[in-house]
Coordinates of C-alpha atoms in Angstrom, one line a residue:
V1110 CA 21.3 22.6 20.0
Y1111 CA 25.5 21.3 20.7
E1112 CA 26.5 19.7 23.9
R1113 CA 29.2 18.5 24.4
L1114 CA 28.5 15.5 26.3
Y1115 CA 30.7 13.8 29.6
D1116 CA 32.3 10.6 28.6
G1117 CA 33.5 12.5 25.4
Y1118 CA 30.7 12.5 23.2
T1119 CA 29.0 15.6 21.2
F1120 CA 25.6 15.1 20.7
I1121 CA 23.8 17.6 18.4
Y1122 CA 20.4 17.8 17.9
S1123 CA 16.9 19.2 16.4
G1124 CA 13.5 19.2 18.3
G1125 CA 12.9 20.2 21.8
S1126 CA 14.7 21.3 24.0
K1127 CA 13.7 18.4 26.0
H1128 CA 14.8 16.0 24.7
Q1129 CA 11.4 15.1 24.1
H1130 CA 10.9 15.3 19.6
G1131 CA 13.0 15.0 17.8
V1132 CA 16.8 13.9 15.2
G1133 CA 20.2 13.7 16.3
F1134 CA 23.9 12.8 16.2
I1135 CA 25.6 11.3 18.9
M1136 CA 29.8 10.4 18.4
K1137 CA 32.5 11.0 20.2
S1138 CA 34.2 13.7 20.4
S1139 CA 36.9 13.0 18.3
I1140 CA 34.8 13.7 15.1
E1141 CA 33.5 16.5 15.9
K1142 CA 37.2 19.1 14.5
R1143 CA 35.9 17.1 11.4
I1144 CA 32.5 19.1 11.5
L1145 CA 32.0 21.4 8.3
G1146 CA 28.8 22.8 9.3
Y1147 CA 24.9 21.2 10.9
W1148 CA 21.6 22.3 10.4
P1149 CA 18.5 21.6 12.7
V1150 CA 16.4 21.8 9.9
S1151 CA 13.4 20.3 12.5
N1152 CA 11.8 17.7 14.9
R1153 CA 12.0 15.3 12.3
N1154 CA 15.2 16.0 10.7
I1155 CA 18.5 16.9 10.6
M1156 CA 21.8 17.4 8.9
L1157 CA 24.9 16.8 8.8
K1158 CA 28.4 17.4 6.5
L1159 CA 31.9 15.8 7.4
K1160 CA 35.0 16.8 6.1
A1161 CA 36.1 14.2 4.3
K1162 CA 38.8 12.2 1.6
P1163 CA 38.7 11.9 -1.1
F1164 CA 35.2 13.2 -0.9
D1165 CA 33.5 15.5 2.6
I1166 CA 30.0 12.8 4.3
T1167 CA 26.7 14.9 3.7
I1168 CA 23.9 12.2 6.6
I1169 CA 21.1 13.2 7.0
Q1170 CA 18.4 12.1 9.8
M1171 CA 14.6 11.7 9.3
H1172 CA 12.0 10.4 11.2
V1173 CA 8.8 9.7 8.7
P1174 CA 5.8 10.1 10.0
T1175 CA 3.6 7.9 10.6
S1176 CA 0.6 5.9 9.2
S1177 CA -1.9 8.3 11.6
H1178 CA -0.6 11.2 9.3
S1179 CA -2.1 12.2 6.0
D1180 CA -1.0 11.3 3.0
D1181 CA 0.0 15.5 2.5
E1182 CA 1.7 15.7 5.8
I1183 CA 3.8 12.6 4.1
E1184 CA 4.7 14.6 1.0
E1185 CA 5.7 17.6 2.8
H1186 CA 8.5 15.7 4.9
Y1187 CA 9.5 15.0 1.6
E1188 CA 9.4 18.2 0.3
E1189 CA 11.2 19.0 3.3
I1190 CA 13.7 16.8 2.4
N1191 CA 14.6 17.2 -1.0
K1192 CA 14.9 21.3 0.0
M1193 CA 17.3 19.9 1.6
L1194 CA 19.2 17.5 -0.4
K1195 CA 19.5 21.2 -2.8
E1196 CA 22.1 21.7 -0.3
V1197 CA 24.9 18.4 -1.6
K1198 CA 27.4 18.4 -3.7
S1199 CA 27.0 16.1 -5.4
T1200 CA 30.6 15.0 -5.1
D1201 CA 29.6 14.6 -1.2
I1202 CA 29.2 10.4 0.0
L1203 CA 25.4 10.9 1.1
I1204 CA 23.8 9.0 4.2
I1205 CA 20.0 9.4 4.7
T1206 CA 19.5 7.4 8.0
G1207 CA 16.3 7.6 10.3
D1208 CA 13.0 6.1 10.7
F1209 CA 10.6 5.7 8.1
N1210 CA 8.1 4.5 9.0
A1211 CA 7.6 2.1 6.0
K1212 CA 8.1 -2.3 5.0
I1213 CA 10.0 -3.0 1.6
G1214 CA 9.3 -5.5 2.2
K1215 CA 10.9 -9.1 1.2
G1216 CA 12.4 -9.7 -1.8
S1217 CA 14.7 -7.7 -4.3
Y1218 CA 13.4 -4.7 -6.5
Q1219 CA 15.4 -3.2 -9.3
D1220 CA 18.9 -2.8 -7.9
L1221 CA 17.4 -0.8 -5.3
V1222 CA 16.2 -3.8 -2.7
D1223 CA 18.4 -7.1 -2.6
N1224 CA 16.3 -10.1 -1.1
Y1225 CA 17.5 -9.8 3.2
S1226 CA 14.4 -8.2 4.7
L1227 CA 10.9 -9.1 6.3
R1228 CA 7.0 -9.9 6.1
E1229 CA 5.9 -7.6 2.8
R1230 CA 6.0 -4.2 1.4
N1231 CA 3.6 -1.5 2.7
P1232 CA 2.3 2.0 0.4
K1233 CA 4.4 3.5 2.6
G1234 CA 7.2 1.1 1.1
D1235 CA 6.3 2.0 -2.0
R1236 CA 7.0 5.4 -1.0
L1237 CA 10.5 5.6 0.0
L1238 CA 11.4 2.9 -3.1
Q1239 CA 9.9 5.5 -5.6
F1240 CA 12.5 7.5 -3.2
C1241 CA 15.2 5.7 -3.8
I1242 CA 14.4 5.7 -7.1
E1243 CA 13.6 10.0 -8.2
K1244 CA 17.4 10.5 -6.1
N1245 CA 19.0 7.1 -6.7
L1246 CA 19.5 5.4 -4.3
V1247 CA 20.2 2.6 -2.3
V1248 CA 18.7 0.5 1.3
T1249 CA 21.8 -0.1 2.4
N1250 CA 20.9 -2.8 4.9
K1251 CA 18.6 -4.6 3.2
N1252 CA 21.6 -5.9 1.1
F1253 CA 22.7 -8.3 4.3
Q1254 CA 22.3 -11.3 5.2
H1255 CA 20.9 -11.9 9.4
P1256 CA 18.9 -13.7 11.1
N1257 CA 15.7 -12.8 10.9
R1258 CA 15.4 -11.0 14.9
P1259 CA 18.6 -8.5 14.1
L1260 CA 16.9 -7.0 11.5
Y1261 CA 13.4 -5.9 13.6
T1262 CA 13.5 -2.4 14.0
W1263 CA 10.6 -1.3 16.2
K1264 CA 8.3 -3.2 18.6
S1265 CA 4.7 -2.9 19.3
P1266 CA 3.9 -2.6 23.0
G1267 CA 3.5 -5.4 24.6
D1268 CA 5.5 -7.5 21.6
V1269 CA 2.3 -8.1 19.9
S1270 CA 4.2 -6.5 16.6
R1271 CA 7.3 -6.7 15.0
N1272 CA 8.5 -4.6 11.6
Q1273 CA 11.7 -3.5 10.4
I1274 CA 11.2 0.5 9.2
D1275 CA 14.3 2.2 9.8
Y1276 CA 17.2 1.9 6.8
L1277 CA 20.1 3.4 5.5
L1278 CA 19.9 5.0 2.4
I1279 CA 23.6 5.6 0.2
R1280 CA 23.5 6.9 -2.9
K1281 CA 23.3 3.8 -5.6
R1282 CA 27.6 4.6 -7.0
H1283 CA 28.5 4.3 -2.8
R1284 CA 26.5 1.3 -1.9
N1285 CA 29.7 -0.2 -2.1
S1286 CA 31.3 1.2 0.6
V1287 CA 28.8 -0.1 2.8
Q1288 CA 29.9 -3.4 4.8

């Protein structure tokens, strides 16, 4: 779905027609002229390509299934992402962002993650780090020190627990592009 919204914004969406499930992008309409294409792959994945200099930018917005889904369903999701990545030029600045439903945990890990995070890593966090290794990506929103409160990206009903499960990944060679 591609919609022009009021107040100068554009909405590109992949999911149900009632906007109940899915992922998407909201951007200022002035960016619309830079759109080279968008691909609504499923209600969990969408890809957007923007004309930029010196390199075009490809952004994948995703929502990984929760832990209530089977490991096979999670692997199917990563396979869908792998298929999308085959369409991305090696020269593009690649950004993968969204709800990974994974906890990477405190502490640095190789050159993929710096120290600034919350809690302990879980198996989905291990899978996310494995994906980063396979695709030569880094987790950028863990490279900056902030108080714990702004790090939480999910809060359970009744505020019983809080977690950091949303991340922004970028190719290692472009890691300094994120400030």
